[in-house]
Amino acid sequence: MESFRNRVDKNNIPKHVAIIMDGNGRWAKKHGKARVYGHESGVESVRSVVEGAGEIGIKHLTLYAFSTENWNRPKNEVDALMELLVHAIEMETKSLMKNNVRLSTIGNIEAMPPKVKEKLNGCIDALKLNTGLNLVLALSYSSKWEIVNATKNLVRDAIDKKIKPEKINNELFESYLNTAGIPDPELLIRTSGEYRISNFLLWQIAYSELYFTEKLWPDFRKEDLFEAVFDFQTRERRFGKISEQLIS
Ligand code: IPE
Ligand code: IPE
Ligand code: MG
């Protein structure tokens, strides 16, 4: 079978793909290792998928790396994840640069340890003039946090008379979200055979195509991304209309 890379329609590439990278712990267990080993191995998947996304012309790739709820994991795992993040940023900045990738974040970055913030800011700054893929890391992110935070800022601006309540519409509300300026993901992928959203991009995935795979994140590679995009391209996106109304 020809590879999915050659089978995807280059004229119908989603602009934004979001991924819930799940299954690191189970992958490690399967290999008789500690959970942290699974997280470490997941970095290789990130590298491959970021490369692949750039290669087929995806503009924005959002990766769910650490949720608000993940703070409730055992301290040693949280600490290891923060360490790994620092290490991964240090190791990957050079190749991200080579691949013309920009970096940005969504989530409550203020809650991240100082060392992580420092490395993130350094990396974001180093890559800021790049014009290729926009890699968005969701860190200390949860969609309910994002929406509540947006509402707080919006209400503040209304009280300060910067906006009129009657002017609030989808577009204005979106401008208060962390994802302001980024189109909604056309495609959301979740690995590891879990069929849930886990507080990710609730507003933004209102009309996304959902793709679930049994593969555990450390086994996921760019070819799997191409397969998901290929599958996406077989879907009919009707946005409430009927088939006959769609011009092809
Ligand atoms: C995803 O893998 C990574 C993070 C949530 C940080 P998990 O750590 O959730 O792995 P499983 O789901 O326990 O296998
Ligand atoms: C979702 O995975 C968060 C990330 C991938 C960062 P989890 O493994 O934390 O999700 P649940 O708790 O199983 O829903
Ligand atoms: Mg999980």
Coordinates of N, CA, C and O and ligand atoms in Angstrom, one line a residue, residues 19-23 26 64-67 69-70 73 138 190 194 196-198, ligand 2:
I19 N -3.9 17.9 18.7 CA -3.7 16.5 19.1 C -3.7 16.4 20.6 O -3.0 17.1 21.3
I20 N -4.5 15.4 21.1 CA -4.5 15.0 22.5 C -3.5 13.8 22.6 O -3.8 12.7 22.2
M21 N -2.3 14.1 23.0 CA -1.2 13.1 23.0 C -1.4 12.2 24.3 O -1.0 12.6 25.4
D22 N -2.0 11.1 24.1 CA -2.3 10.3 25.3 C -1.8 8.9 25.2 O -1.6 8.3 24.1
G23 N -1.5 8.3 26.3 CA -1.1 6.9 26.3 C 0.4 6.6 26.7 O 0.8 5.5 26.6
R26 N 0.7 4.0 29.7 CA 0.3 2.7 29.3 C 1.4 2.1 28.4 O 1.7 0.9 28.5
Y64 N -1.6 19.0 23.0 CA -2.0 19.1 24.5 C -1.0 18.3 25.2 O -0.9 17.1 25.2
A65 N -0.1 19.1 25.9 CA 1.0 18.5 26.6 C 0.9 18.4 28.1 O 1.4 17.4 28.7
F66 N 0.1 19.3 28.7 CA -0.1 19.2 30.1 C -1.4 20.0 30.5 O -1.5 21.1 30.2
S67 N -2.3 19.2 31.1 CA -3.6 19.9 31.4 C -3.6 20.4 32.8 O -2.8 20.0 33.7
E69 N -5.7 19.6 35.0 CA -6.0 18.5 35.8 C -4.8 17.6 36.1 O -4.7 16.9 37.1
N70 N -3.8 17.7 35.1 CA -2.6 16.9 35.3 C -1.7 17.4 36.5 O -0.9 16.6 37.0
R73 N -1.6 14.9 39.4 CA -0.8 13.6 39.4 C 0.2 13.6 40.5 O 0.5 14.6 41.1
A138 N -0.1 23.4 24.4 CA -1.1 23.6 25.5 C -0.5 23.2 26.8 O -0.3 22.0 27.0
R190 N -7.1 12.1 18.8 CA -6.7 11.6 20.2 C -6.1 10.2 20.1 O -6.8 9.4 19.5
E194 N -8.9 6.4 23.9 CA -9.8 7.0 24.8 C -10.7 7.9 24.0 O -10.2 8.7 23.2
R196 N -12.7 10.7 24.7 CA -13.1 11.8 25.4 C -12.3 13.0 25.1 O -11.2 12.9 24.5
I197 N -12.7 14.2 25.5 CA -12.1 15.5 25.1 C -11.2 16.0 26.2 O -10.2 16.8 26.0
S198 N -11.4 15.6 27.5 CA -10.6 16.0 28.6 C -10.3 17.5 28.7 O -9.2 17.9 28.9
Ligands
IPE2 C1 -5.3 14.6 28.6 O1 -4.8 13.3 28.9 C2 -4.3 15.6 28.8 C3 -3.1 15.6 27.9 C4 -2.9 14.8 26.9 C5 -2.0 16.5 28.3 P1 -5.1 12.7 30.3 O2 -4.5 11.3 30.3 O3 -4.7 13.6 31.4 O4 -6.7 12.6 30.3 P2 -7.7 11.8 31.1 O5 -7.5 12.2 32.6 O6 -7.4 10.3 31.0 O7 -9.0 12.2 30.6

